[in-house]
Coordinates of C-alpha atoms and ligand atoms in Angstrom, one line a residue:
M722 CA 87.7 64.8 145.9
S723 CA 84.2 66.3 145.7
V724 CA 82.2 66.2 142.5
H725 CA 82.4 70.0 142.3
S726 CA 86.1 70.2 142.2
E727 CA 86.1 67.9 139.2
I728 CA 84.2 70.4 137.1
K729 CA 86.4 72.5 134.9
K730 CA 85.3 76.0 135.4
I731 CA 85.1 78.4 132.5
T732 CA 87.3 81.5 132.9
T733 CA 88.0 84.6 130.8
E734 CA 91.1 82.8 129.6
T735 CA 89.0 79.8 128.5
L736 CA 87.0 82.2 126.3
R737 CA 90.1 83.7 124.8
K738 CA 91.4 80.3 124.0
M739 CA 88.1 79.3 122.4
K740 CA 88.4 82.2 120.0
F741 CA 91.9 81.1 119.2
D742 CA 90.8 77.5 118.6
K743 CA 87.8 78.7 116.6
E744 CA 85.3 77.1 119.0
K745 CA 82.1 79.0 119.3
I746 CA 81.3 80.5 122.7
T747 CA 77.7 80.2 124.1
M748 CA 76.1 82.6 126.5
L749 CA 72.5 82.9 127.9
T750 CA 71.0 85.2 130.5
A751 CA 69.7 84.0 133.8
Y752 CA 68.4 86.0 136.8
D753 CA 67.5 83.4 139.4
F754 CA 68.9 80.2 141.0
T755 CA 66.7 77.6 139.4
T756 CA 67.1 78.9 135.9
A757 CA 70.9 79.3 136.4
K758 CA 71.1 75.7 137.4
M759 CA 69.3 74.5 134.2
V760 CA 71.3 76.8 132.0
D761 CA 74.6 75.7 133.5
A762 CA 73.6 72.1 133.3
G763 CA 72.8 72.6 129.6
G764 CA 76.4 73.4 129.1
V765 CA 76.6 77.2 128.2
D766 CA 80.1 78.7 128.6
A767 CA 78.9 81.9 130.2
I768 CA 75.8 83.1 132.0
L769 CA 74.9 86.8 131.8
I770 CA 72.9 88.5 134.5
G771 CA 71.7 91.0 132.0
D772 CA 70.0 94.3 133.0
S773 CA 67.3 92.8 130.7
A774 CA 66.1 91.6 134.1
A775 CA 64.4 95.1 134.1
N776 CA 62.3 93.9 131.2
V777 CA 61.7 90.2 131.7
M778 CA 61.7 90.0 135.5
A779 CA 60.3 93.4 136.5
G780 CA 58.2 94.3 133.5
F781 CA 59.8 97.7 132.7
E782 CA 59.8 98.9 129.1
T783 CA 63.5 99.8 129.2
T784 CA 66.5 98.6 131.1
L785 CA 67.1 102.0 132.7
P786 CA 65.1 101.6 136.0
I787 CA 66.9 98.6 137.5
T788 CA 69.2 99.4 140.4
L789 CA 72.7 98.1 141.4
D790 CA 71.2 96.6 144.5
Q791 CA 68.6 94.7 142.4
M792 CA 71.3 93.5 140.0
I793 CA 73.4 92.4 142.9
Y794 CA 70.4 90.4 144.3
H795 CA 69.9 88.7 140.9
T796 CA 73.6 87.9 140.6
Q797 CA 73.7 86.4 144.1
C798 CA 70.8 84.1 143.2
V799 CA 72.5 83.0 139.9
V800 CA 75.9 82.4 141.4
R801 CA 74.4 79.9 143.8
G802 CA 73.1 77.8 140.9
V803 CA 76.3 77.7 138.8
D804 CA 79.1 75.2 138.9
R805 CA 80.8 75.6 135.5
A806 CA 79.9 78.7 133.5
L807 CA 81.6 82.1 133.7
V808 CA 79.2 84.5 135.5
V809 CA 79.1 87.9 134.0
A810 CA 76.9 90.7 135.5
D811 CA 75.7 93.9 133.9
L812 CA 76.4 97.1 135.7
P813 CA 73.1 99.0 135.4
F814 CA 72.5 102.5 133.9
G815 CA 74.0 105.3 135.9
T816 CA 76.4 103.3 137.9
Y817 CA 79.6 103.7 135.8
Q818 CA 79.1 106.4 133.1
S819 CA 79.5 109.5 135.3
N820 CA 83.0 109.0 136.8
P821 CA 85.6 106.3 137.0
E822 CA 85.6 106.2 140.8
K823 CA 81.9 105.5 140.9
A824 CA 82.4 102.9 138.1
L825 CA 85.0 101.1 140.2
E826 CA 82.9 101.2 143.3
S827 CA 79.9 99.7 141.4
A828 CA 82.1 96.9 139.9
V829 CA 83.6 96.1 143.3
R830 CA 80.2 95.8 144.9
M831 CA 79.1 93.5 142.0
M832 CA 82.1 91.3 142.6
K833 CA 82.2 91.4 146.4
E834 CA 78.5 91.3 147.2
G835 CA 77.1 89.7 144.0
G836 CA 79.8 87.1 143.6
A837 CA 80.1 87.8 139.8
H838 CA 83.2 86.7 138.0
A839 CA 83.2 89.7 135.6
V840 CA 81.1 92.8 134.8
K841 CA 79.7 94.0 131.5
I842 CA 79.3 97.7 130.6
E843 CA 77.9 99.5 127.6
G844 CA 80.0 101.9 125.4
G845 CA 83.4 102.6 124.0
K846 CA 85.5 105.7 123.9
E847 CA 83.0 107.7 126.1
I848 CA 83.6 105.3 129.1
E849 CA 87.3 104.7 128.5
E850 CA 88.4 105.9 131.9
S851 CA 85.8 103.9 133.7
I852 CA 86.9 100.7 131.9
R853 CA 90.6 101.5 132.6
K854 CA 89.9 101.9 136.3
I855 CA 87.9 98.7 136.7
V856 CA 90.4 96.6 134.7
N857 CA 93.3 98.1 136.7
A858 CA 91.6 96.8 139.9
G859 CA 91.8 93.3 138.5
I860 CA 88.1 93.0 137.6
P861 CA 87.4 91.4 134.2
V862 CA 85.3 93.6 131.9
C863 CA 83.1 92.6 129.0
G864 CA 82.3 95.5 126.6
H865 CA 79.0 96.0 124.8
L866 CA 78.7 97.9 121.5
G867 CA 76.2 98.4 118.7
L868 CA 72.7 98.6 120.1
T869 CA 73.3 99.5 123.7
P870 CA 69.9 99.5 125.4
Q871 CA 70.9 101.9 128.2
S872 CA 71.2 104.6 125.5
I873 CA 67.7 103.9 124.1
Y874 CA 66.5 107.5 124.7
Q875 CA 69.5 108.8 122.7
F876 CA 68.9 106.3 119.8
G877 CA 65.1 106.7 119.9
T878 CA 64.6 103.1 118.5
Y879 CA 65.7 99.5 118.8
K880 CA 66.6 99.3 115.1
V881 CA 69.9 97.9 113.7
R882 CA 72.8 100.1 114.5
A883 CA 76.0 101.1 112.6
K884 CA 74.5 100.8 109.1
E885 CA 76.1 104.1 108.2
E886 CA 79.9 104.3 107.6
A887 CA 80.7 106.8 110.4
E888 CA 79.0 104.7 113.1
A889 CA 80.5 101.5 111.6
E890 CA 84.0 103.0 111.7
K891 CA 83.5 104.1 115.3
L892 CA 82.4 100.6 116.3
I893 CA 85.6 99.1 114.9
A894 CA 87.7 101.7 116.6
D895 CA 85.8 101.1 119.9
C896 CA 86.3 97.3 119.6
Q897 CA 90.1 97.9 119.2
L898 CA 90.1 100.3 122.1
L899 CA 88.2 97.8 124.4
E900 CA 90.9 95.2 123.6
E901 CA 93.7 97.7 124.3
L902 CA 92.0 98.6 127.6
G903 CA 92.1 95.0 128.6
C904 CA 88.5 93.9 128.2
F905 CA 88.2 90.1 127.9
A906 CA 85.3 90.1 125.4
V907 CA 82.8 92.3 123.7
V908 CA 79.1 91.9 123.1
L909 CA 78.0 93.1 119.7
E910 CA 74.2 93.8 119.6
K911 CA 72.1 94.3 116.5
I912 CA 74.6 95.4 113.8
P913 CA 75.0 94.2 110.2
A914 CA 76.6 90.7 109.9
A915 CA 79.4 92.0 107.6
L916 CA 80.4 94.6 110.2
A917 CA 80.4 92.1 113.0
K918 CA 82.6 89.8 110.9
K919 CA 85.0 92.7 110.3
A920 CA 85.0 93.6 114.0
S921 CA 85.6 90.0 115.1
E922 CA 88.6 89.7 112.7
S923 CA 90.0 93.0 113.9
I924 CA 90.5 92.0 117.5
S925 CA 92.0 89.0 119.3
I926 CA 89.4 89.1 122.2
P927 CA 86.1 87.2 121.5
T928 CA 83.0 88.9 120.2
I929 CA 79.7 87.6 121.4
G930 CA 76.8 88.5 119.1
I931 CA 73.1 89.1 119.5
G932 CA 71.5 90.0 116.2
A933 CA 75.0 90.3 114.7
G934 CA 75.2 87.4 112.3
P935 CA 77.1 84.1 112.3
D936 CA 80.7 85.3 112.3
C937 CA 81.0 86.5 115.9
D938 CA 83.1 84.3 118.1
G939 CA 80.0 83.4 120.2
Q940 CA 76.3 84.0 120.6
V941 CA 74.1 85.3 123.4
L942 CA 70.3 85.3 123.8
V943 CA 67.9 86.3 126.5
Y944 CA 66.8 83.1 128.2
H945 CA 63.1 84.1 128.3
D946 CA 63.1 84.8 124.6
M947 CA 65.0 81.6 123.7
V948 CA 62.6 79.3 125.5
G949 CA 59.5 81.2 124.2
M950 CA 58.2 82.8 127.4
N951 CA 57.7 86.1 125.7
Q952 CA 55.0 86.2 123.1
G953 CA 55.2 89.8 122.0
F954 CA 58.9 89.9 121.2
S955 CA 59.9 88.4 117.8
P956 CA 62.9 90.1 116.3
K957 CA 64.4 88.5 113.2
F958 CA 67.6 87.4 115.1
L959 CA 65.7 85.3 117.7
R960 CA 65.5 81.5 117.4
R961 CA 62.9 80.1 119.8
Y962 CA 63.7 76.6 121.0
L963 CA 60.5 76.1 123.0
D964 CA 57.1 77.6 123.2
L965 CA 57.0 77.8 127.0
Y966 CA 54.4 80.5 127.1
S967 CA 51.8 78.1 125.6
E968 CA 53.1 75.1 127.6
I969 CA 52.9 77.0 130.9
T970 CA 49.5 78.7 130.3
G971 CA 48.2 75.3 129.1
A972 CA 49.4 73.6 132.3
V973 CA 48.0 76.4 134.5
S974 CA 44.6 76.2 132.8
Q975 CA 44.6 72.4 133.2
Y976 CA 45.4 72.9 137.0
V977 CA 42.5 75.4 137.3
K978 CA 40.1 72.9 135.7
D979 CA 41.4 70.0 137.9
V980 CA 40.9 72.0 141.1
K981 CA 37.5 73.4 140.1
S982 CA 36.3 69.9 139.2
S983 CA 37.7 68.4 142.4
D984 CA 39.8 66.1 140.3
F985 CA 42.9 67.4 142.1
P986 CA 44.0 66.3 144.7
N987 CA 42.8 62.7 144.4
D988 CA 43.2 59.9 147.0
K989 CA 46.8 59.1 145.9
E990 CA 47.7 62.7 146.3
S991 CA 46.4 62.9 149.8
Y992 CA 47.7 61.8 153.3
Ligands
KIV1813 O1 70.9 92.7 129.3 C1 71.0 91.8 128.5 O2 70.3 90.7 128.5 C2 72.1 91.9 127.5 C3 72.1 91.0 126.4 C4 71.0 91.3 125.4 C5 73.4 90.9 125.7 O3 72.8 92.8 127.6

């Protein structure tokens, strides 16, 4: 028996059971092979190839410009580095909202070419038919409600969503709809903690929060934020576990000094 076959892989069913057993679910983003290997080895339950790749990998201001081909490429790289975690890939802006046939086509490409285990899409009632079509094809779908960054030009800001009653009620209704449609989980982004608690209690599929308080069934963060690679991004919800920006710039400047002073390479580092 190979080492790989001994690893118990996380499935959508595992996540459902974790909610039932009240065991918190952990998710982080990754966009490349090397990071995916480390994140998987660290023991997260799910890895998200988020369309935040548009921000942290490509330097765009919003997530809108990233293409399906680019997301498929990132997903292929991540899948090669993962032995255990469930691999969930975002379908990017414009690839599922306009019609259900196109949504299914995009999801099929992500599964077939990308090798993802599931897709994530943003929205509730508005994209009901797209979700139905994808789920009916046997593709696991993770929903995403609250602050949905693909709608940033409609919202106008990245502030906390669903503070008003009407939007909060719609969010709860959308959570219930996503469960009815067969989604296996739903990401709740930047909403009041009390609302996230109510949403989590109102459905039997897991909620995975980001800026949604402690009562979600799991948590997700963008890897680059969590390890402190981004200096300019400090929302209240973010906990930084490292200061890699300082570590890496420090290491690079030491390398520059060592080369300029002819300290590197030395005799032991030469053939
Ligand atoms: O794209 C992303 O990284 C996401 C997370 C913030 C949930 O959707």
